[in-house]
Coordinates of C-alpha atoms and ligand atoms in Angstrom, one line a residue:
X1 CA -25.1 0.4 38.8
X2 CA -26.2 3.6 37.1
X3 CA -29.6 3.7 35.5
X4 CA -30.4 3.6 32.1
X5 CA -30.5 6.8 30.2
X6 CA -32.4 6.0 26.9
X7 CA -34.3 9.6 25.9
X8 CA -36.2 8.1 23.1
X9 CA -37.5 5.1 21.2
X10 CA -35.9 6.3 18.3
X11 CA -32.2 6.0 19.7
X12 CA -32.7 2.4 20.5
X13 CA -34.0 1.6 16.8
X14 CA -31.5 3.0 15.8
X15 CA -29.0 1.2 17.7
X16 CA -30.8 -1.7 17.0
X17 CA -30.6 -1.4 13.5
X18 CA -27.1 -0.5 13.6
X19 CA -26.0 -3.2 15.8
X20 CA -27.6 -6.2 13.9
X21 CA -30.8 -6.6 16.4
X22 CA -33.6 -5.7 14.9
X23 CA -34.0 -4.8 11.1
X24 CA -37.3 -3.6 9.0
X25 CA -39.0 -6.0 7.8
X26 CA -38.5 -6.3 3.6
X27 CA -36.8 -2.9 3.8
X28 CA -35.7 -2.9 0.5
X29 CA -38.8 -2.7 -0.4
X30 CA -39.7 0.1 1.9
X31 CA -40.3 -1.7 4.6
X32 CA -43.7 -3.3 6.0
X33 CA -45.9 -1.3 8.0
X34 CA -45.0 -2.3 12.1
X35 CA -43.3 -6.2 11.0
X36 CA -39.9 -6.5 12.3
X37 CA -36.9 -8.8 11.7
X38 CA -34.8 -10.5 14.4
X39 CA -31.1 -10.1 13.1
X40 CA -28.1 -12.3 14.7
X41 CA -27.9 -10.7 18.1
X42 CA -31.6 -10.3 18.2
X43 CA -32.3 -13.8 17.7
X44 CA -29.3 -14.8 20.5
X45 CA -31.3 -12.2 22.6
X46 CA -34.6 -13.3 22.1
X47 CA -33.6 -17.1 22.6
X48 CA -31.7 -16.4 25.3
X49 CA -35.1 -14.7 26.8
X50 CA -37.3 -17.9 25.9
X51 CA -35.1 -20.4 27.0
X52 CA -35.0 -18.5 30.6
X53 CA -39.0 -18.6 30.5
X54 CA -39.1 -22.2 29.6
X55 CA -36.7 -23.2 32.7
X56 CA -38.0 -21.1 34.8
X57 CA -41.9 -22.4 33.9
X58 CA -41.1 -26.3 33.3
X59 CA -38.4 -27.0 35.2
X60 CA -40.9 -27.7 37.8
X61 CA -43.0 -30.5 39.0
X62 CA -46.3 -29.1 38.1
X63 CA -45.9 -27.7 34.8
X64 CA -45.8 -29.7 31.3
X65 CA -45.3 -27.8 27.8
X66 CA -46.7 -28.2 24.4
X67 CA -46.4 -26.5 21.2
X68 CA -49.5 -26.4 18.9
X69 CA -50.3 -25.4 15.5
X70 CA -51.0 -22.0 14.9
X71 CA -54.0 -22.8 12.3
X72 CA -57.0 -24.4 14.9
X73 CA -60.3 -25.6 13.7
X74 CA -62.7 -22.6 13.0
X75 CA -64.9 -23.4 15.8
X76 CA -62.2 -23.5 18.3
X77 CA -62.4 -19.2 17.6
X78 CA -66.0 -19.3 18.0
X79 CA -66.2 -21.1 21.3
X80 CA -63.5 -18.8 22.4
X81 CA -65.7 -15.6 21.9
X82 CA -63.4 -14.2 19.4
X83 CA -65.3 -14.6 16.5
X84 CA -67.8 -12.4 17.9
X85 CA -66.3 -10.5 20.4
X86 CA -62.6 -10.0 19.5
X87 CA -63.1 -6.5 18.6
X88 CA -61.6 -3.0 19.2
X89 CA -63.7 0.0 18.3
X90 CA -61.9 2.2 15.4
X91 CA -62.6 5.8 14.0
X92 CA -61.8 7.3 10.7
X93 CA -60.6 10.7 10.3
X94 CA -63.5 11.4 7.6
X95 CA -60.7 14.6 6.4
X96 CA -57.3 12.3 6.0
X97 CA -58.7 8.9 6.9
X98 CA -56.5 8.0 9.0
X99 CA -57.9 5.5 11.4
X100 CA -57.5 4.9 15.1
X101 CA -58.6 3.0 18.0
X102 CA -61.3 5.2 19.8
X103 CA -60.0 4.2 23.3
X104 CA -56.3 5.0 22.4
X105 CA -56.3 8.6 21.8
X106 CA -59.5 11.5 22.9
X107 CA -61.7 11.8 20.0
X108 CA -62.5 15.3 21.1
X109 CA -59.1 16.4 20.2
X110 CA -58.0 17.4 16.3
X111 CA -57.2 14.4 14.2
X112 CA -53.3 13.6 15.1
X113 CA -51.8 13.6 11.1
X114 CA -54.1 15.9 9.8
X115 CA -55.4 18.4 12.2
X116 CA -58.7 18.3 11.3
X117 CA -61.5 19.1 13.9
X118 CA -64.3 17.1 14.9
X119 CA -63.8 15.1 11.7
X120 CA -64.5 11.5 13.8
X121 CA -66.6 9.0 12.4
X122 CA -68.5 7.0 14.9
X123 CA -67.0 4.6 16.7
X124 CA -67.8 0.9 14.8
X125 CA -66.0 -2.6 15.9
X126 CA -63.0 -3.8 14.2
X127 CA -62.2 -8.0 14.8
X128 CA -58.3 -8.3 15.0
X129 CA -58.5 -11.6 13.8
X130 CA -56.2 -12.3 10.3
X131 CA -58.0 -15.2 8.5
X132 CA -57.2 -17.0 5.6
X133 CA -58.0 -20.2 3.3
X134 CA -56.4 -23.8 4.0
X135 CA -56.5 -26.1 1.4
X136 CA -56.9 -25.6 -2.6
X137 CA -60.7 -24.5 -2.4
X138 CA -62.2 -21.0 -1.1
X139 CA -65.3 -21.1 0.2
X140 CA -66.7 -20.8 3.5
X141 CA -65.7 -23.9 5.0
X142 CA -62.2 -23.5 4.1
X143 CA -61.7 -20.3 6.0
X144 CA -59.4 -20.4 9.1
X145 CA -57.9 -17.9 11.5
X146 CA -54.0 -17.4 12.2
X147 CA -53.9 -17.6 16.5
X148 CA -54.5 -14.6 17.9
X149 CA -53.4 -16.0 21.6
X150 CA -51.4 -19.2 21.7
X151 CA -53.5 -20.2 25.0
X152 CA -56.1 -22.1 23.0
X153 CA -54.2 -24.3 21.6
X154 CA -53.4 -25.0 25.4
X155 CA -57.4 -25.3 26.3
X156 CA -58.5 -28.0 23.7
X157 CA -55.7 -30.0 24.6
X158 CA -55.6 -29.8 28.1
X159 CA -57.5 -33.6 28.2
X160 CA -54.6 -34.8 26.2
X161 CA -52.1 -33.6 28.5
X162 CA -53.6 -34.5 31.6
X163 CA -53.8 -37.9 30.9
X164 CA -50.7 -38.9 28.7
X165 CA -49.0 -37.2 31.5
X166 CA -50.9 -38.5 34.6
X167 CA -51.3 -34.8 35.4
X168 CA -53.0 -34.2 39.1
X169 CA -54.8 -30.8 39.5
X170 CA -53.0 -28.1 40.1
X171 CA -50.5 -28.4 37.1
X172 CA -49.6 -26.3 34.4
X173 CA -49.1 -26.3 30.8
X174 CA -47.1 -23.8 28.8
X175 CA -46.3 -22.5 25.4
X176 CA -43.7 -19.7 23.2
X177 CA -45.1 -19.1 20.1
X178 CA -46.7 -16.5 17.8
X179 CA -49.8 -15.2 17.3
X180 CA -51.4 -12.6 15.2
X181 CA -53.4 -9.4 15.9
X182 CA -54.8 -7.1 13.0
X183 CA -54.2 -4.4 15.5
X184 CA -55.5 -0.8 14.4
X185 CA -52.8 1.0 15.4
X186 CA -49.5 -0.6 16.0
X187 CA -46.5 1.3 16.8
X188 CA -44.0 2.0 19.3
X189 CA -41.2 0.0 17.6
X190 CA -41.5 -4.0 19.1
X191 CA -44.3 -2.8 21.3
X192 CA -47.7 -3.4 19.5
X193 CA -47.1 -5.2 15.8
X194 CA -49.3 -7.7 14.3
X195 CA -47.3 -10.6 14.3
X196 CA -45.7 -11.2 17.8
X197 CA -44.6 -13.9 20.2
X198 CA -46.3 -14.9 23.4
X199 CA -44.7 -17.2 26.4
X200 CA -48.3 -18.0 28.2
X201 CA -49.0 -20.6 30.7
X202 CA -52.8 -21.9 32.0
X203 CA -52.6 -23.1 35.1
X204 CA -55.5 -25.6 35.7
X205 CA -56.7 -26.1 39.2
X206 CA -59.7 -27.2 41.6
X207 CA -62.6 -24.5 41.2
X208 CA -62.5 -22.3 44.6
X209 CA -58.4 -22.2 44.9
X210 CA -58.3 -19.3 42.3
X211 CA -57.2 -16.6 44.7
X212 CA -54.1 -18.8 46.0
X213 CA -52.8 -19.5 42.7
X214 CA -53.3 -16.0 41.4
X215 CA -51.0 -14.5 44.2
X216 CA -48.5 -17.4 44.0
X217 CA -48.1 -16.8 40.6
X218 CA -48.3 -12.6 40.4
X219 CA -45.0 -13.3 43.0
X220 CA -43.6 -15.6 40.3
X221 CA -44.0 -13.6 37.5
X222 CA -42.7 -10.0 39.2
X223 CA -39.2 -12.2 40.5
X224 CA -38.8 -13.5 37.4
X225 CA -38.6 -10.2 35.6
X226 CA -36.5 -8.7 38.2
X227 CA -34.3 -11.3 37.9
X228 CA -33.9 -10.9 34.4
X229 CA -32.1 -7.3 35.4
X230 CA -35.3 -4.8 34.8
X231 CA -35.2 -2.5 37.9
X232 CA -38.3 -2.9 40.2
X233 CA -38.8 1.1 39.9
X234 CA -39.5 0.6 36.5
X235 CA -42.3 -2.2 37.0
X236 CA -45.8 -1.8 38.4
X237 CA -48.9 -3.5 38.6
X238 CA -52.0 -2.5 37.1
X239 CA -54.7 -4.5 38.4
X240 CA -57.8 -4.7 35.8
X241 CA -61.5 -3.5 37.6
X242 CA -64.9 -2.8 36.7
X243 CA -65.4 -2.4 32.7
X244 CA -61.1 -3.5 31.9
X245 CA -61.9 -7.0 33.7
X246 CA -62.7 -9.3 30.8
X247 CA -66.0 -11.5 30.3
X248 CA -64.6 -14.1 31.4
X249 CA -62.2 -13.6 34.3
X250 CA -62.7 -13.2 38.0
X251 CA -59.9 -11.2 38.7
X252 CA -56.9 -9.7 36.3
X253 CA -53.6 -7.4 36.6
X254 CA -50.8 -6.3 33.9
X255 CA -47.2 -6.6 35.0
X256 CA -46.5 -2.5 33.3
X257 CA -43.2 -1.7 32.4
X258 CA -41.7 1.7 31.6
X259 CA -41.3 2.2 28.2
X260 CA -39.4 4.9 26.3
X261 CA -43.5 5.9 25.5
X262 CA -44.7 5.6 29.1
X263 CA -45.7 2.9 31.2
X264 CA -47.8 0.2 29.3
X265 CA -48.5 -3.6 29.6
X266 CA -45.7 -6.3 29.5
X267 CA -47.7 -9.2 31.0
X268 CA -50.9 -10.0 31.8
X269 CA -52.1 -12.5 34.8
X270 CA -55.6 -13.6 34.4
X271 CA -58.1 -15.6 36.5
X272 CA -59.9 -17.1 33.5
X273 CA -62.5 -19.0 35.9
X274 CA -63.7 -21.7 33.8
X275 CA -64.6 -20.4 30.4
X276 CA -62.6 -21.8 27.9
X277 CA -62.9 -25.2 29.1
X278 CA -66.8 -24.8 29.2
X279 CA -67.1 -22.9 26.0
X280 CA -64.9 -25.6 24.4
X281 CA -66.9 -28.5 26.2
X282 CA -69.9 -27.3 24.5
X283 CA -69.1 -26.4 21.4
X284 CA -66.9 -29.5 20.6
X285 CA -69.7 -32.0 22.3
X286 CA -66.9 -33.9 24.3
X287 CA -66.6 -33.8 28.0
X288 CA -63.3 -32.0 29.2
X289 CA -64.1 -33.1 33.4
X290 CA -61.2 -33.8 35.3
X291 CA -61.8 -37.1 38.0
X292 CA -60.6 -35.8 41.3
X293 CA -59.6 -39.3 42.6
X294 CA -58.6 -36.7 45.5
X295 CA -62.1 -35.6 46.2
X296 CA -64.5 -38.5 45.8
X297 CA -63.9 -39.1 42.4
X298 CA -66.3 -36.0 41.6
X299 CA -66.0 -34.5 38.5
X300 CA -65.6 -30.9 37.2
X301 CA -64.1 -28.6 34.7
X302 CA -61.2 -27.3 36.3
X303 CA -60.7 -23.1 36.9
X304 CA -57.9 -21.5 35.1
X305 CA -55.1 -18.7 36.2
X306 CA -53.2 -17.4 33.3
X307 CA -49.8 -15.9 33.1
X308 CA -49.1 -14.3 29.4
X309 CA -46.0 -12.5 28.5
X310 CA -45.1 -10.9 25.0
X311 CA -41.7 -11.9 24.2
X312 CA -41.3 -8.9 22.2
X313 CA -42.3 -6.2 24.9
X314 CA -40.4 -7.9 27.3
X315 CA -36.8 -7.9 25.3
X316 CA -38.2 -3.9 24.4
X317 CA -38.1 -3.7 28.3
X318 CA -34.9 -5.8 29.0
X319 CA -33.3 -3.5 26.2
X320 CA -34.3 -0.4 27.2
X321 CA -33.5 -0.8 30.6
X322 CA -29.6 -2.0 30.0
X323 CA -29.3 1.1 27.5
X324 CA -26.7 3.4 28.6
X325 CA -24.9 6.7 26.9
X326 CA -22.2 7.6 29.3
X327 CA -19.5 10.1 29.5
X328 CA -21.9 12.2 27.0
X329 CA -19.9 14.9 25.1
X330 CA -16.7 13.7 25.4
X331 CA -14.9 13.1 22.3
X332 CA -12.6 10.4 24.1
X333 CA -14.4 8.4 26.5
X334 CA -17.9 8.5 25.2
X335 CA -19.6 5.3 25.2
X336 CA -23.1 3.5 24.2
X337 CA -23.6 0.4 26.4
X338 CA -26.0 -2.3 26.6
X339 CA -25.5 -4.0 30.4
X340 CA -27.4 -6.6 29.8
X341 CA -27.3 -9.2 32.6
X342 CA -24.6 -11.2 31.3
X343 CA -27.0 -14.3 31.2
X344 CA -29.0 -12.7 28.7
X345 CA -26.2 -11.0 26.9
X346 CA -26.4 -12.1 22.8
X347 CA -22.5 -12.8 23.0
X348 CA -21.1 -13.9 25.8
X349 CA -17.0 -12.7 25.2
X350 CA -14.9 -11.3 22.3
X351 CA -11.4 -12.3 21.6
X352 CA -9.4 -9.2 20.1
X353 CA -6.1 -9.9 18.9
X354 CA -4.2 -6.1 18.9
X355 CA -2.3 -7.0 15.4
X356 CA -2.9 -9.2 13.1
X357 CA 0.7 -11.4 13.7
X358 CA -1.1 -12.1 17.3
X359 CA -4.1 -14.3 14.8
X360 CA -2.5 -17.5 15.9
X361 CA -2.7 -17.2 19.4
X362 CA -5.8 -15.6 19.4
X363 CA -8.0 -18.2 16.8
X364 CA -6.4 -20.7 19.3
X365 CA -8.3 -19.1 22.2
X366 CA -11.2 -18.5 20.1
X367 CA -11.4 -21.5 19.3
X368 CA -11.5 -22.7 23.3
X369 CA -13.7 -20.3 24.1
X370 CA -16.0 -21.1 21.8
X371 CA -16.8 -24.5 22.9
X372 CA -18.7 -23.1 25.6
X373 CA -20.0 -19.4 24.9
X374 CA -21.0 -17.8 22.2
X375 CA -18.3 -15.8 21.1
X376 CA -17.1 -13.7 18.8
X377 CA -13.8 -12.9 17.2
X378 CA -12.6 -9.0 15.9
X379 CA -9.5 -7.8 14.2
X380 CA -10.5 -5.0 12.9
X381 CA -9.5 -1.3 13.7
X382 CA -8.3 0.3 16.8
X383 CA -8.7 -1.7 20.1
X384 CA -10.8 1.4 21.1
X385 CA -13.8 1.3 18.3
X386 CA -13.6 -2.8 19.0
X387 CA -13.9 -2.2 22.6
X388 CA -16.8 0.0 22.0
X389 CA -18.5 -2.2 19.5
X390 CA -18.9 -4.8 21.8
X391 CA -20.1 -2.4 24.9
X392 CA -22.6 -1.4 21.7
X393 CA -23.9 -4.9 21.8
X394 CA -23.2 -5.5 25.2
X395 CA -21.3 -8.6 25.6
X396 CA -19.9 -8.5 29.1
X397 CA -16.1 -9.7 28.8
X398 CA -13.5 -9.1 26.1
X399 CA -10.2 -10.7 26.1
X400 CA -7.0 -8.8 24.6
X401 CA -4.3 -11.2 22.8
X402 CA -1.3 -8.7 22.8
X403 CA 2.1 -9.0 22.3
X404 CA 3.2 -10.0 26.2
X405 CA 0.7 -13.0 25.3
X406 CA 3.6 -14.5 23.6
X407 CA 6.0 -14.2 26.4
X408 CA 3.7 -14.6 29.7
X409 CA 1.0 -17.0 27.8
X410 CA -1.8 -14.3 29.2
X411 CA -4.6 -12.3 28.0
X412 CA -6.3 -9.3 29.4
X413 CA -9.6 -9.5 30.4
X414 CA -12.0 -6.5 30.4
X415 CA -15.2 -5.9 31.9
X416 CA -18.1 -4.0 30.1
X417 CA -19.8 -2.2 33.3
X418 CA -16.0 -1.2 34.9
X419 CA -14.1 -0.7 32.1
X420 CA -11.6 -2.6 34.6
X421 CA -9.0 -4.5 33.5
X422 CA -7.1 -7.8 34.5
X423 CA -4.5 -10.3 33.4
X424 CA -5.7 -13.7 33.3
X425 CA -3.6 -16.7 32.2
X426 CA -4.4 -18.7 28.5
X427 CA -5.2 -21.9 30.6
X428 CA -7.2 -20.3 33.0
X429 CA -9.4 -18.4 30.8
X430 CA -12.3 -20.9 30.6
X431 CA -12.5 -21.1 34.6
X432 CA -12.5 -17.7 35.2
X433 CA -15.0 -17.1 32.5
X434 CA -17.3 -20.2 34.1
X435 CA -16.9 -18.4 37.6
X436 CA -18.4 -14.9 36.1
X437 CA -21.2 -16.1 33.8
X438 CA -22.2 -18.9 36.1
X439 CA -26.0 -18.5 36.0
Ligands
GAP1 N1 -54.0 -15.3 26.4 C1 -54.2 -14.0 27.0 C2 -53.8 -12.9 26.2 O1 -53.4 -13.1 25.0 P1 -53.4 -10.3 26.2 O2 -53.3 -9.4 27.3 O3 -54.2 -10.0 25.0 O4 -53.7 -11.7 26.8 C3 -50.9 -11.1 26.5 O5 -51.9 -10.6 25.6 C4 -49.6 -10.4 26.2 O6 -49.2 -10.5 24.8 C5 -49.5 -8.9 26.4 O7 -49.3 -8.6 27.8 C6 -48.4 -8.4 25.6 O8 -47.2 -8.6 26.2 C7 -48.5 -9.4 24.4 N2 -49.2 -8.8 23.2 C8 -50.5 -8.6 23.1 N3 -50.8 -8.0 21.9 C9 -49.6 -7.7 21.4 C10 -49.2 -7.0 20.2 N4 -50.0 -6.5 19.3 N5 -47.8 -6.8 19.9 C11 -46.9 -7.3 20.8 N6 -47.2 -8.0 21.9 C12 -48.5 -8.1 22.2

């Protein structure tokens, strides 16, 4: 298959936009600085992506999920070290005042809006923790954090799980939800915002097998992305070392994708040791031990290894990497296509009826079809612009009612990537459809 040819970020917003993915956030009010909205075929594109993690995470002996509240007790944020230590260090231009984060851009060079030189403040730490007040009185005890990682809701109920479930070490528990990041400088469309999604899983295991897991589940999490369609050429590892490896991990490394911008983070798989669970042990006062009735009955606070995707970066990859402009320049046969692997794919078919006296037929089919994919129907303008509409949004089959229909009780069938065509009968449309998106 040829390779995706997106030139900028600002071709797939655009697309985006126009196609019903992703919208501004309260754009008619000029919008709100890096917060996006999921529209119809973003949200059938974003499920689609979450429900793929979820199988491919808990449809497995060892692994359990939950889904916590995003507000946590206070303390939960101090015992976590981001309280004190969730910081990035940010610089004012002291000429514009725009700020930035100091290890995002050279400080030696001009300031980026303004031009101004040597114009830096000193570097001082920024927490990218949003906080706000629960309940109807503000004072200090009634201040609480929005998440800025979904895993500790994971951590403080790992105890819960392990026994309701009758959990034996190592088993997993995993998690889609949001989490917030006053990030200094977000950007790049989906890439870095400050509300965003996170699919993360914390593997808990028996202190000293750390090494195993990690490599079983860096193999794991690099199939599962190629098997989502992104091209292995356009992944890479990036293995943390020296001052990148956080406090609290023995070993670290990003799954990097290749953005429209470059090659940044997508994923992050992290050998938390035992950290959390101690942090939280002390600070809470309650013992979080697992009994190895394995090993003696001893007791210890199980090791962690972490995998943590962003759902948003990963559908920025998954839609970058199925964007294609092909037959550039020519007024006839020039086409914008998203090939999406079809199990991912927003809509699954389209049923275009050529006129409007073939609606009967067609509504019929529509109506079959729909019973098992999600489909959509299109009777307006030339069979061209529909056909191109739906390579636009990149739903992998269309089926043509036309006037033969009546007579041979057919459809054509089109493919997206071939632009090949094929005449299937009414009854068999289901089956054949079943045999090509079987997944
Ligand atoms: N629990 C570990 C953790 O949160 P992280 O590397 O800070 O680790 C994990 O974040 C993933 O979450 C990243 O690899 C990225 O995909 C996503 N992510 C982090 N910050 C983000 C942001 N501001 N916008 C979008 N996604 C973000």
């Amino acid at each position: 298959m040829s390779e995706s040819n997106l030139k900028s970020m600002s071709d797939l917003v655009s697309l985006s936009k126009r196609r019903g993915f992703i919208f501004q956030s309260s754009e008619v009010y000029g919008g709100l600085q890096s917060c996006w909205d999921y529209g119809p075929l973003g949200v059938e594109l974003k499920n689609n992506l979450k429900e793929r993690w979820w199988k491919a995470m808990t449809f497995r002996d060892d692994v359990v999920g939950v889904d916590a509240s995003i507000f946590m007790h206070p303390t939960v944020w101090k015992a976590s070290g981001h309280v004190d230590g969730f910081n990035d260090p940010m610089i004012d231009c002291k000429n514009c005042k725009e700020r930035y984060r100091e290890d995002k851009i050279d400080p030696s060079q001009p300031c980026q809006k303004c031009g101004a030189k040597d114009s830096f403040t000193e570097a001082r730490d920024f927490n990218l923790m949003f906080n706000t007040q629960m309940g109807p009185v503000e004072d200090d005890k009634s201040k609480v954090y929005l998440r800025p990682e979904t895993a500790q809701g994971i951590f403080v109920n790992f105890l819960n799980v392990q026994t309701t479930m009758r959990k034996k070490l190592p088993f997993g528990i995993a998690q889609i939800g949001k989490a917030f990041r006053n990030e200094i400088s977000p950007g790049n469309f989906i890439f870095r915002t400050r509300e965003f999604e996170q699919m993360e899983m914390q593997y808990f295991l028996k202190p000293g097998t750390q090494k195993e897991a990690m490599e079983q589940w860096k193999e794991i999490r690099w199939n599962w992305h190629l098997e989502n369609g992104l091209r292995p050429d356009k992944l890479r590892w990036h293995p943390h070392e020296g001052n990148e490896l956080a406090h609290y991990a023995d070993a670290a490394t990003d799954i990097e994708y290749e953005f429209p911008h470059g090659f940044d983070e997508m994923e992050g798989i992290h050998s938390r040791t035992d950290f959390d669970l101690k942090q939280h042990q002390e600070f809470s006062g309650k013992k979080l031990e697992y009994l190895d009735t394995q090993d003696n009955n001893k007791k210890y606070i199980p090791y962690v290894v972490e995998t943590s995707v962003g759902c948003d970066r990963c559908l920025l990859a998954l839609m970058s990497d199925a964007y294609r402009l092909e037959f550039e320049g020519d007024k006839e046969k020039e086409r914008t296509v998203l090939k999406f692997d079809p199990k991912l794919a927003p809509i699954k078919v389209a049923v275009l009826p050529l006129m409007k006296k073939l609606e009967e037929p067609a509504k019929k089919l529509f109506a079959e079809v729909q019973k098992h994919y999600r489909a959509e129907y299109d009777l307006a303008g030339s069979i061209g612009k529909r056909y191109r509409r739906q390579d636009e949004i990149g739903t992998p089959f269309c089926l043509t009612v036309d006037f033969d229909t009546l007579e041979d009780q057919a459809v054509t069938v089109r493919d997206r990537d071939s632009m090949s065509q094929e005449r299937i009968s009414l009854d068999n449309v289901v089956n054949y459809l079943n045999d090509k998106l079987k997944f």
